[in-house]
Amino acid sequence: MRFVFKTSYYADISLFKHRAQAVWYALLLLLVLGTPLYFVATGDAYLLGEITGMLILAIAGMGLMLLTGHTGLPSLGHATFMAFGCYLNINLLGAGVPWLIAFPLSGLIAGVLGTMIALPVLRLHGVYLALATLAMSMLTSDFVVIAEPWTGGIAGAAVPDINIFGMEINRYSTPYKFYYLVLFVAILLVWFYRNLLRSPTGRSFTAIRDSEISARAMGINLTRTKAMSFFLSATAAGLAGALFGHSAGYVTNETFDLVMSITLLLMIVIGGLGFIHGAFFGAIVVGIIPVAIANGRTFLATTFDVNINVPGLESALFAFILVCFILFEPMGLYGRWLKIRTYFELFPFYRKDMFKRQKSYLKTDRVQ
Amino acid sequence: MSLLEIENVTLRFGGLVAVDNVSLKVEEGEVFALVGPNGAGKSTIFNLISRFYDPAEGHIRFDGNDLLKSTADQVPSFGVARTFQNIELFEQATVLQNLLVGRHRHRQTGMFSNIIFSPKTYREELRHRAAVEEVIDFLNLQPYRDKMIGGLPYGVRKVVELGRALAAEPKLLLLDEPASGLSVEETQDMAFWIEDIQTQMGISVMMVEHDMGLVSAVSGRVMALSDGKELATGTAAEVQSHPAVIEAYLGTGDISKTGTSRA
Ligand SMILES: Nc1ncnc2c1ncn2[C@@H]1O[C@H](COP(=O)(O)OP(=O)(O)OP(=O)(O)O)[C@@H](O)[C@H]1O
Ligand SMILES: [Mg+2]
């Protein structure tokens, strides 16, 4: 059992709750920094590419987490913002803008575009906002086709390589450099995210999530604050989209489809809504499932000579896992981990109802 | 000039006249109570001051400002803070975080400064935390400081909501049934706090309350309402013995015995 004694306000503001936590995160940092060493040793960087892909998903997941997990606004259209980021990046690079400028700029413009699209629907609540963003996601593929001069339409567009002061970075020829680049972006965004949550802006987001009526009574401007959340969220998705382009090498009108939007939402629910960790846990699950299915197939085929080739098995499995989480663990994987940790920290005083939540979704329209 | 002036305000919900031509003034430094049977329109008056509703007629002025020209989220910036009848806390946040949101009207840094946690944000956070820590001490909330609202007992939530409003350092505090659902001891604490808020912090209080014991203990002037109309205004004793008030409470029992048992 651990007691945390806070002796000054600094303790509450600081990034880490206590020394031990800082040590754990330092170890984690060493681990992710050292991961490529393993692949250098084995000489096969294929799996490193998969891990990089998970990190990119986690970046997009953080964007959606901020909006859905922390501001309480659902979105089924985040693949659209990824598409904005990806195509803006391609076009800026094509126009000769250096990557170091093109990359952040495409994120920011995606953020602005996302906010402009979101403004008219921000007044909608819950399921209506979900439907509006769903419609947006369904139209994305068509718009990519219409905007052919910039997107290459159905034929698709090749994504130029990254060039930072003459250093070429390509997913296949320099997988390690690409990994470190994505890792850097992810860590930077986690730091921004943490800062946000421990400052007034982040608190106004969570206030809106928990009770719009009291948020307003505390002086929080709902429209402006939701727009801010949308901006930051779409910016992160845009950055993830640009990186996704570099990772895929080639993008078409079917790359950023509805399935991707839905996968992102599944990801953060499975990972744990309302926690930054949730985006990463979710990305790991989403990244592992296809690999696990493929391995399972090969295993069944080689050992038992059973060939399973059910189309849509992946989606069905996702859906099944999601339903299980909503039914049995609404706080997601991270919530499960928190419970286990609290159990040991408080041992033997843990109570079963410790994490019980008062369910109050959408009570926001009520005035009493 | 009074702190709060409500002048001939009328609000209708469809055919129902929830507030009917009500006028009242809250002076600086006083505790003003609104009483009346269920459905009298007391909470609706609070919601009008908070600008959740637009009155059909009338004026609402606070501290020289025309409140009807402002939106709900601008009202706190004039110095009005409130609690809700059915506790509206941020459930998935800690007590500390709830109180910090109460400080929103004093925030000075923007989104970008927050994202990089600039030195200015850092200094601002320290100020907010010092202010909130005072409220925590005042209301004896130390044991719950880092607890999630979701797991707190009802009585503590009521106090946290009061704390969140106090953290805003308002000029006027609107309390909607601060003692409903509280035990006798908790109600007594509430009475002491309201007195201290008035006398030591110099904050004016307007409260809706059914517990006439609490009302007579802390309030200077009392207004009784029924069906949206003013019945009488005066000291607690005057209002309780007013014939119109007694008649309004007929069938619901003695005015002094209503209230505490209801949710
Ligand atoms: N949003 C609304 N829409 C329609 N009618 C409403 C609304 N809010 C309140 N009313 C009605 O207006 C009247 C006054 O309600 P109000 O909540 O102000 O009563 P109150 O004096 O606070 O009563 P209580 O002691 O039960 O809290 C009631 O008849 C109520 O049903
Ligand atoms: Mg009421």
XYZ file of C-alpha atoms and ligand atoms in Angstrom:
663
model
C 0.000 0.000 0.000
C 1.345 3.365 -0.985
C 0.493 6.724 0.523
C 1.139 9.807 -1.511
C 1.655 12.786 0.738
C 1.336 16.049 -1.070
C 3.301 18.779 0.552
C 2.818 21.580 -1.937
C 0.699 22.597 -4.890
C 3.629 21.703 -7.091
C 2.882 18.043 -6.444
C -0.521 18.367 -8.075
C 0.698 20.307 -11.047
C 3.785 18.272 -11.832
C 3.715 15.797 -14.699
C 4.150 12.744 -12.492
C 2.332 11.913 -9.290
C 5.350 10.570 -7.458
C 8.967 9.552 -7.957
C 8.081 5.930 -8.674
C 5.731 6.942 -11.472
C 8.426 9.072 -13.069
C 10.812 6.109 -12.855
C 8.307 3.815 -14.557
C 7.802 6.239 -17.413
C 11.545 6.690 -17.764
C 11.883 2.896 -18.101
C 9.086 2.851 -20.670
C 10.875 5.569 -22.614
C 14.085 3.521 -22.582
C 12.132 0.515 -23.797
C 10.550 2.290 -26.767
C 13.854 3.980 -27.596
C 15.628 0.626 -27.465
C 13.040 -1.383 -29.379
C 14.755 -1.010 -32.784
C 17.907 -2.638 -31.349
C 16.041 -5.930 -31.271
C 15.177 -5.649 -34.931
C 18.688 -4.594 -35.831
C 19.844 -7.770 -34.119
C 17.376 -10.005 -35.941
C 17.882 -8.126 -39.174
C 14.172 -8.112 -39.990
C 12.425 -4.788 -39.669
C 8.985 -5.959 -40.783
C 7.553 -6.006 -37.255
C 9.051 -2.600 -36.507
C 6.911 -1.291 -39.354
C 3.855 -2.757 -37.641
C 4.822 -1.092 -34.379
C 5.294 2.216 -36.168
C 1.816 1.722 -37.623
C 0.424 1.253 -34.113
C 2.062 4.492 -33.009
C 0.468 6.331 -35.928
C -2.914 4.895 -34.997
C -2.305 5.930 -31.398
C -1.653 9.516 -32.530
C -4.976 9.578 -34.366
C -6.493 7.860 -31.332
C -5.238 10.613 -29.047
C -6.982 13.123 -31.274
C -10.252 11.248 -31.042
C -9.732 10.591 -27.332
C -9.515 14.309 -26.645
C -12.801 14.892 -28.445
C -14.762 11.843 -27.348
C -13.065 10.705 -24.160
C -12.413 14.125 -22.668
C -14.969 16.471 -24.203
C -17.768 13.926 -24.578
C -18.347 14.579 -28.280
C -18.531 11.406 -30.370
C -17.101 11.390 -33.882
C -17.430 8.747 -36.545
C -15.528 10.837 -39.022
C -11.965 11.065 -37.869
C -10.611 9.256 -40.919
C -11.768 12.312 -42.865
C -9.453 14.564 -40.865
C -6.668 12.059 -41.429
C -7.384 12.324 -45.143
C -7.138 16.125 -44.936
C -3.748 15.859 -43.267
C -2.476 13.236 -45.660
C -3.446 14.985 -48.900
C -2.399 18.419 -47.646
C 0.988 16.969 -46.784
C 1.340 15.342 -50.205
C 0.420 18.560 -51.992
C 2.606 20.813 -49.859
C 5.568 18.471 -50.350
C 4.766 18.354 -54.057
C 4.846 22.154 -54.149
C 8.369 22.052 -52.768
C 7.595 22.991 -49.156
C 10.157 21.408 -46.816
C 8.751 18.528 -44.762
C 9.488 20.253 -41.455
C 7.010 22.953 -42.455
C 4.625 20.923 -44.603
C 3.982 18.324 -41.911
C 2.885 20.585 -39.020
C 1.118 22.901 -41.451
C -0.997 20.089 -42.891
C -2.007 19.144 -39.349
C -2.972 22.707 -38.509
C -4.951 23.206 -41.721
C -6.721 19.894 -41.125
C -7.570 21.267 -37.676
C -8.985 24.485 -39.106
C -10.974 22.638 -41.786
C -12.243 20.188 -39.188
C -13.401 23.030 -36.963
C -15.154 24.752 -39.864
C -16.993 21.562 -40.732
C -17.819 20.909 -37.089
C -19.128 24.364 -36.189
C -22.604 23.917 -37.679
C -23.069 20.513 -36.026
C -21.582 21.384 -32.634
C -25.006 22.201 -31.258
C -26.047 18.612 -31.891
C -25.828 16.152 -29.068
C -24.720 12.570 -28.707
C -26.180 10.385 -31.367
C -26.964 13.280 -33.732
C -23.388 14.457 -33.742
C -22.342 10.857 -34.342
C -24.685 10.672 -37.334
C -23.463 13.967 -38.793
C -19.827 12.882 -38.586
C -20.787 9.473 -39.970
C -22.288 11.181 -43.019
C -19.097 13.181 -43.427
C -17.063 10.003 -43.322
C -19.247 8.346 -45.940
C -18.774 11.293 -48.303
C -14.998 11.392 -47.935
C -14.239 8.806 -50.587
C -16.420 10.657 -53.100
C -14.705 13.944 -52.357
C -11.311 12.370 -52.827
C -12.486 11.235 -56.285
C -13.919 14.655 -57.117
C -10.743 16.425 -56.005
C -8.683 14.363 -58.425
C -6.129 17.044 -59.363
C -4.943 17.089 -55.748
C -5.658 13.535 -54.674
C -5.101 11.426 -57.745
C -8.687 10.203 -57.416
C -9.294 6.495 -57.820
C -5.849 5.883 -59.277
C -4.345 7.220 -56.060
C -1.319 9.307 -55.220
C 2.209 8.410 -54.279
C 3.481 9.977 -51.072
C 6.889 11.658 -51.392
C 9.639 10.700 -48.988
C 10.421 12.721 -45.905
C 13.431 14.951 -46.183
C 14.780 16.683 -43.105
C 17.807 18.854 -43.910
C 18.932 16.416 -46.555
C 18.226 13.303 -44.470
C 15.904 11.049 -46.459
C 13.429 9.022 -44.442
C 11.452 6.235 -46.022
C 9.445 3.563 -44.323
C 11.152 0.721 -46.208
C 14.665 1.914 -46.829
C 15.136 3.617 -43.442
C 12.610 1.945 -41.108
C 14.524 2.900 -37.963
C 14.599 6.580 -38.767
C 10.906 6.481 -39.592
C 10.159 4.755 -36.287
C 12.058 7.364 -34.290
C 10.363 10.179 -36.164
C 6.882 8.823 -35.439
C 7.880 8.118 -31.844
C 9.047 11.703 -31.444
C 5.748 13.065 -32.760
C 3.790 10.716 -30.487
C 5.748 11.688 -27.373
C 5.451 15.384 -28.197
C 1.688 15.035 -28.538
C 1.431 13.088 -25.263
C 3.284 15.930 -23.564
C 0.921 18.518 -25.083
C -2.039 16.378 -24.071
C -0.845 16.033 -20.469
C -0.256 19.762 -20.251
C -3.729 20.439 -21.535
C -5.330 18.175 -18.972
C -3.573 19.830 -16.033
C -4.541 23.345 -17.105
C -7.765 25.383 -17.420
C -8.458 24.468 -21.069
C -8.426 20.735 -20.384
C -10.620 21.172 -17.345
C -13.172 23.093 -19.374
C -13.261 20.159 -21.840
C -13.975 17.586 -19.144
C -16.457 19.958 -17.519
C -18.471 19.996 -20.748
C -18.295 16.225 -20.936
C -19.677 15.784 -17.421
C -22.301 18.516 -17.274
C -22.931 21.132 -19.927
C -25.346 22.961 -17.697
C -22.867 23.494 -14.891
C -20.051 24.169 -17.306
C -22.085 27.091 -18.569
C -22.910 28.198 -15.045
C -19.146 28.308 -14.353
C -18.641 30.632 -17.297
C -17.504 28.174 -19.946
C -18.559 29.126 -23.467
C -19.815 25.838 -24.898
C -19.486 26.561 -28.604
C -16.028 28.065 -28.356
C -14.702 25.343 -26.076
C -16.107 22.534 -28.188
C -14.631 24.178 -31.281
C -11.222 24.271 -29.553
C -11.499 20.592 -28.771
C -12.448 19.857 -32.368
C -9.520 21.897 -33.614
C -6.964 20.097 -31.472
C -8.552 16.749 -32.206
C -8.619 17.236 -35.970
C -5.066 18.585 -35.897
C -3.812 15.415 -34.223
C -5.797 13.314 -36.696
C -4.349 15.353 -39.560
C -0.798 14.771 -38.347
C -1.547 11.064 -37.998
C -2.979 11.087 -41.530
C 0.190 12.655 -42.933
C 2.348 10.036 -41.173
C -0.032 7.317 -42.303
C 0.557 8.446 -45.874
C 4.311 8.156 -45.431
C 3.848 4.744 -43.910
C 1.540 3.502 -46.691
C 3.566 5.074 -49.492
C 0.506 5.225 -51.703
C -3.028 6.402 -50.901
C -6.290 6.117 -52.812
C -9.893 7.122 -52.286
C -10.400 3.956 -50.267
C -7.600 4.504 -47.775
C -9.438 6.757 -45.341
C -12.789 5.055 -45.422
C -15.582 4.624 -42.936
C -14.014 1.449 -41.576
C -11.007 3.447 -40.462
C -13.217 5.991 -38.682
C -15.044 3.228 -36.892
C -11.822 1.419 -36.049
C -10.529 4.575 -34.380
C -13.652 4.821 -32.260
C -13.470 1.125 -31.322
C -9.853 1.621 -30.461
C -10.393 4.311 -27.856
C -13.372 2.524 -26.321
C -11.425 -0.706 -25.989
C -8.378 1.163 -24.714
C -10.326 3.119 -22.117
C -12.345 6.293 -22.736
C -11.046 9.328 -20.917
C -7.425 8.233 -20.496
C -4.463 9.105 -22.715
C -3.201 5.562 -22.102
C -6.439 4.321 -23.665
C -5.364 5.541 -27.112
C -2.178 3.483 -26.898
C -3.736 0.356 -25.431
C -6.429 0.522 -28.092
C -3.887 0.959 -30.881
C -1.986 -2.095 -29.639
C -5.158 -4.215 -29.654
C -6.188 -2.973 -33.088
C -2.665 -3.575 -34.366
C -2.414 -7.058 -32.897
C -5.776 -8.500 -33.955
C -5.006 -8.814 -37.696
C -1.595 -10.294 -36.923
C -3.170 -12.722 -34.455
C -5.821 -13.758 -36.960
C -3.237 -14.323 -39.684
C -1.048 -16.351 -37.344
C -4.061 -18.304 -36.102
C -4.982 -19.138 -39.676
C -1.522 -20.372 -40.534
C -1.414 -22.374 -37.321
C -4.748 -24.084 -38.067
C -3.780 -24.714 -41.681
C -0.368 -26.199 -40.937
C -1.143 -28.221 -37.795
C -4.726 -29.334 -38.340
C -5.053 -28.806 -42.048
C -8.102 -26.648 -41.405
C -8.501 -23.705 -43.746
C -10.630 -20.907 -42.395
C -11.261 -18.222 -44.919
C -14.237 -16.306 -43.688
C -14.466 -12.864 -45.233
C -15.049 -10.157 -42.620
C -13.681 -12.275 -39.789
C -11.583 -9.351 -38.618
C -14.482 -6.921 -38.411
C -16.641 -9.498 -36.666
C -13.930 -10.094 -34.096
C -13.524 -6.346 -33.526
C -17.235 -5.964 -33.048
C -17.339 -8.899 -30.642
C -14.490 -7.529 -28.557
C -16.122 -4.105 -28.501
C -19.454 -5.467 -27.312
C -17.671 -7.413 -24.590
C -15.896 -4.288 -23.409
C -19.044 -2.195 -23.328
C -20.819 -4.933 -21.381
C -18.113 -5.954 -18.949
C -15.450 -3.264 -18.831
C -16.761 0.152 -19.885
C -13.560 1.774 -18.657
C -11.572 -0.219 -21.188
C -8.219 -1.924 -20.856
C -6.730 0.999 -19.006
C -9.631 0.903 -16.549
C -8.953 -2.779 -15.913
C -5.298 -1.999 -15.282
C -6.237 0.849 -12.893
C -8.438 -1.522 -10.908
C -5.702 -4.110 -10.630
C -3.199 -1.467 -9.580
C -5.545 0.065 -7.019
C -6.218 -3.401 -5.661
C -2.545 -3.884 -4.902
C -1.920 -0.335 -3.720
C -4.799 -0.439 -1.260
C -4.434 -4.082 -0.337
C -6.338 -5.260 1.661
C -8.814 -2.373 1.624
C -10.049 -2.553 -1.950
C -13.825 -2.367 -2.328
C -15.633 -3.697 -5.318
C -17.685 -0.572 -5.915
C -14.681 1.721 -5.830
C -14.819 2.456 -9.525
C -18.561 2.520 -9.833
C -19.770 5.423 -11.873
C -23.002 7.257 -11.695
C -24.365 6.793 -15.149
C -25.438 10.135 -16.425
C -25.003 10.242 -20.150
C -26.727 13.146 -21.835
C -28.350 14.566 -18.752
C -26.926 17.772 -20.074
C -30.155 19.110 -21.520
C -31.896 19.086 -18.181
C -32.294 22.288 -16.219
C -33.492 22.176 -12.650
C -28.167 50.744 -6.122
C -28.889 47.165 -5.133
C -26.617 44.307 -6.090
C -29.337 42.365 -7.886
C -32.506 43.944 -9.212
C -35.296 41.896 -10.728
C -38.067 44.054 -12.131
C -41.503 42.845 -13.210
C -40.135 39.616 -14.645
C -42.534 37.152 -16.255
C -41.694 33.748 -17.750
C -44.114 31.344 -19.380
C -43.617 27.684 -20.265
C -46.298 27.325 -22.916
C -49.501 28.091 -21.079
C -47.977 27.842 -17.603
C -46.895 31.125 -16.044
C -43.918 29.914 -14.010
C -42.869 33.405 -12.891
C -45.572 36.053 -12.828
C -44.545 39.706 -12.702
C -42.015 39.232 -9.893
C -39.855 42.079 -8.612
C -37.170 41.789 -5.969
C -33.901 43.321 -4.872
C -30.939 41.729 -3.165
C -28.780 44.242 -1.309
C -25.048 43.986 -0.924
C -24.113 41.863 2.093
C -27.521 40.372 2.819
C -28.867 36.833 2.827
C -32.123 36.783 0.905
C -34.331 33.693 0.957
C -37.004 32.522 -1.481
C -39.586 30.164 -0.036
C -42.774 28.647 -1.376
C -44.459 25.354 -2.122
C -43.224 22.972 -4.843
C -43.599 24.404 -8.303
C -43.789 27.984 -7.032
C -41.144 29.101 -9.513
C -38.175 29.503 -7.164
C -35.645 27.523 -9.193
C -36.966 29.169 -12.326
C -35.992 32.561 -10.909
C -32.444 31.247 -10.390
C -32.396 29.946 -13.937
C -33.533 33.348 -15.160
C -30.669 35.043 -13.320
C -28.283 32.429 -14.769
C -29.705 33.319 -18.193
C -30.766 29.751 -18.972
C -34.178 31.205 -19.806
C -35.235 34.433 -21.492
C -37.998 36.225 -19.610
C -41.032 37.307 -21.636
C -41.062 40.635 -19.829
C -39.047 42.519 -17.267
C -35.489 43.479 -16.437
C -32.685 41.799 -14.529
C -29.729 43.927 -13.475
C -26.687 42.845 -11.540
C -24.118 45.233 -10.140
C -25.124 47.857 -12.676
C -25.036 45.473 -15.670
C -28.078 44.519 -17.719
C -27.966 40.730 -17.436
C -30.470 40.275 -20.234
C -27.790 41.503 -22.644
C -25.461 38.674 -21.611
C -25.423 34.968 -22.311
C -25.389 32.274 -19.633
C -21.633 31.806 -19.799
C -21.006 35.541 -19.299
C -23.051 35.785 -16.099
C -20.303 34.318 -13.841
C -17.867 36.975 -15.010
C -20.000 39.648 -13.311
C -19.633 37.759 -10.038
C -22.602 35.415 -9.821
C -22.019 31.797 -8.786
C -24.619 29.158 -8.104
C -25.476 25.645 -7.018
C -28.210 23.425 -8.406
C -31.174 21.790 -6.731
C -30.215 18.380 -8.152
C -26.446 18.653 -7.684
C -24.706 19.137 -11.012
C -21.106 18.216 -10.358
C -18.505 16.956 -12.802
C -18.884 13.295 -11.897
C -15.786 11.864 -13.484
C -13.427 14.348 -11.904
C -11.982 14.744 -8.423
C -13.195 17.232 -5.820
C -10.098 19.329 -6.472
C -10.731 19.410 -10.212
C -14.354 20.384 -9.652
C -13.345 23.317 -7.492
C -10.723 24.346 -10.052
C -13.407 24.547 -12.747
C -15.158 26.974 -10.397
C -12.159 29.260 -10.951
C -12.852 29.393 -14.671
C -13.979 33.008 -14.611
C -10.547 34.050 -13.360
C -8.542 32.281 -16.042
C -5.992 34.347 -17.867
C -4.194 31.941 -20.179
C -5.363 30.567 -23.504
C -5.278 27.197 -25.182
C -1.832 27.466 -26.792
C -0.211 28.717 -23.633
C -1.814 25.779 -21.794
C -0.629 23.206 -24.312
C 3.021 24.027 -23.764
C 2.357 24.752 -20.067
C 4.069 28.109 -20.341
C 5.480 29.792 -17.228
C 2.416 32.032 -17.254
C 0.135 28.988 -17.135
C 2.272 27.573 -14.354
C 1.979 30.714 -12.245
C -1.748 30.913 -12.925
C -2.231 27.303 -11.838
C -0.423 28.004 -8.566
C -2.739 30.947 -7.895
C -5.866 28.890 -8.641
C -4.674 26.110 -6.407
C -3.924 28.459 -3.534
C -7.446 29.902 -3.819
C -9.059 26.466 -4.036
C -7.042 25.220 -1.091
C -8.558 27.986 1.028
C -12.049 26.835 0.087
C -11.104 23.232 0.911
C -9.921 24.322 4.348
C -13.001 26.461 4.938
C -15.416 23.615 4.112
C -13.311 20.856 5.686
C -13.041 18.982 2.408
C -9.447 17.777 2.960
C -10.403 14.086 3.315
C -12.124 14.143 -0.078
C -9.695 16.363 -1.933
C -8.497 13.761 -4.455
C -11.607 11.562 -4.489
C -13.796 11.135 -7.543
C -17.251 12.708 -7.213
C -18.859 9.486 -8.439
C -18.084 7.706 -5.161
C -18.962 10.466 -2.683
C -21.975 10.435 -0.352
C -24.806 12.873 -1.029
C -24.006 15.203 1.863
C -20.410 15.665 0.746
C -21.479 16.388 -2.827
C -23.677 19.212 -1.579
C -20.662 20.728 0.163
C -18.458 20.260 -2.907
C -21.012 22.110 -4.996
C -20.999 24.965 -2.501
C -17.209 24.902 -2.661
C -17.162 25.053 -6.433
C -19.355 28.154 -6.335
C -17.177 29.743 -3.632
C -14.023 29.050 -5.630
C -15.344 31.538 -8.175
C -15.034 34.274 -5.524
C -18.450 35.663 -6.440
C -20.241 38.768 -5.238
C -23.545 36.934 -5.165
C -24.033 33.279 -4.364
C -27.216 31.563 -5.505
C -27.964 28.464 -3.427
C -30.824 26.250 -4.590
C -31.956 24.232 -1.569
C -28.541 23.966 0.120
C -29.929 21.846 2.963
C -32.272 19.485 1.126
C -31.435 15.883 1.894
C -28.922 16.819 4.586
C -28.939 15.454 8.122
C -29.598 17.761 11.079
C -25.874 18.105 11.790
C -25.039 18.735 8.164
C -27.761 21.376 7.998
C -26.231 23.067 11.024
C -22.817 23.123 9.356
C -24.453 24.614 6.304
C -26.025 27.359 8.447
C -22.636 28.253 9.948
C -20.999 28.305 6.552
C -23.659 30.568 5.087
C -23.213 32.957 8.017
C -19.443 32.990 7.543
C -19.824 33.483 3.823
C -21.925 36.537 4.516
C -20.059 38.057 7.425
C -16.430 37.065 6.823
C -16.206 36.810 3.064
C -18.670 39.626 2.436
C -20.528 37.625 -0.205
C -24.256 38.262 -0.637
C -26.399 35.145 -0.687
C -29.721 34.428 -2.329
C -31.106 31.046 -1.427
C -34.098 28.843 -2.054
C -34.866 26.678 0.944
C -37.746 24.674 2.351
C -36.212 24.235 5.801
C -37.689 27.227 7.650
C -35.322 26.591 10.556
C -32.355 27.309 8.311
C -34.150 30.197 6.624
C -34.910 31.993 9.884
C -31.447 31.278 11.227
C -29.486 32.871 8.400
C -31.609 35.137 6.254
C -32.410 38.793 6.674
C -35.289 39.124 4.261
C -37.530 36.368 2.952
C -39.844 36.353 -0.048
C -42.660 33.837 -0.293
C -43.833 32.783 -3.754
C -46.670 30.641 -4.949
C -47.687 29.824 -8.511
C -45.066 32.237 -9.753
C -46.499 35.199 -7.802
C -45.071 37.052 -4.852
C -47.123 36.471 -1.697
C -45.186 38.413 0.883
C -41.737 39.762 1.680
C -40.314 40.483 5.118
C -38.487 38.816 7.984
C -38.856 35.043 8.319
C -41.337 35.457 11.177
C -43.434 38.013 9.296
C -43.615 35.843 6.194
C -44.475 32.694 8.146
C -47.417 34.382 9.849
C -48.669 36.164 6.726
C -52.256 35.035 5.903
C -51.575 34.603 2.168
C -48.573 32.415 2.910
C -50.480 30.267 5.369
C -53.210 29.820 2.813
C -50.745 28.838 0.064
C -49.366 26.118 2.307
C -52.851 24.814 3.212
C -53.084 21.198 2.284
C -49.322 20.858 2.144
C -49.108 21.287 5.908
C -47.511 23.899 8.113
C -44.874 25.970 6.330
C -42.397 25.330 9.135
C -42.667 21.574 8.722
C -42.247 21.267 4.967
C -39.142 20.619 3.099
C -36.529 18.588 4.838
C -38.080 15.236 4.071
C -38.380 15.736 0.347
C -35.728 14.906 -2.186
N -38.070 23.598 -18.420
C -39.359 23.628 -18.051
N -40.338 23.397 -18.962
C -41.638 23.440 -18.604
N -42.057 23.702 -17.367
C -41.151 23.942 -16.400
C -39.749 23.915 -16.704
N -39.059 24.178 -15.574
C -39.995 24.358 -14.615
N -41.240 24.219 -15.106
C -42.475 24.391 -14.353
O -42.463 25.686 -13.803
C -42.985 25.658 -12.480
C -41.986 26.215 -11.519
O -40.906 25.308 -11.397
P -39.687 25.529 -10.431
O -38.721 24.439 -10.716
O -39.200 26.902 -10.546
O -40.342 25.300 -9.010
P -39.678 25.413 -7.584
O -40.319 26.543 -6.881
O -38.223 25.416 -7.694
O -40.201 24.068 -6.926
P -39.411 23.001 -6.054
O -39.581 23.428 -4.653
O -40.132 21.731 -6.330
O -38.028 22.977 -6.514
C -43.373 24.224 -12.194
O -44.775 24.097 -12.439
C -42.583 23.435 -13.180
O -43.272 22.272 -13.546
Mg -36.718 24.159 -7.290
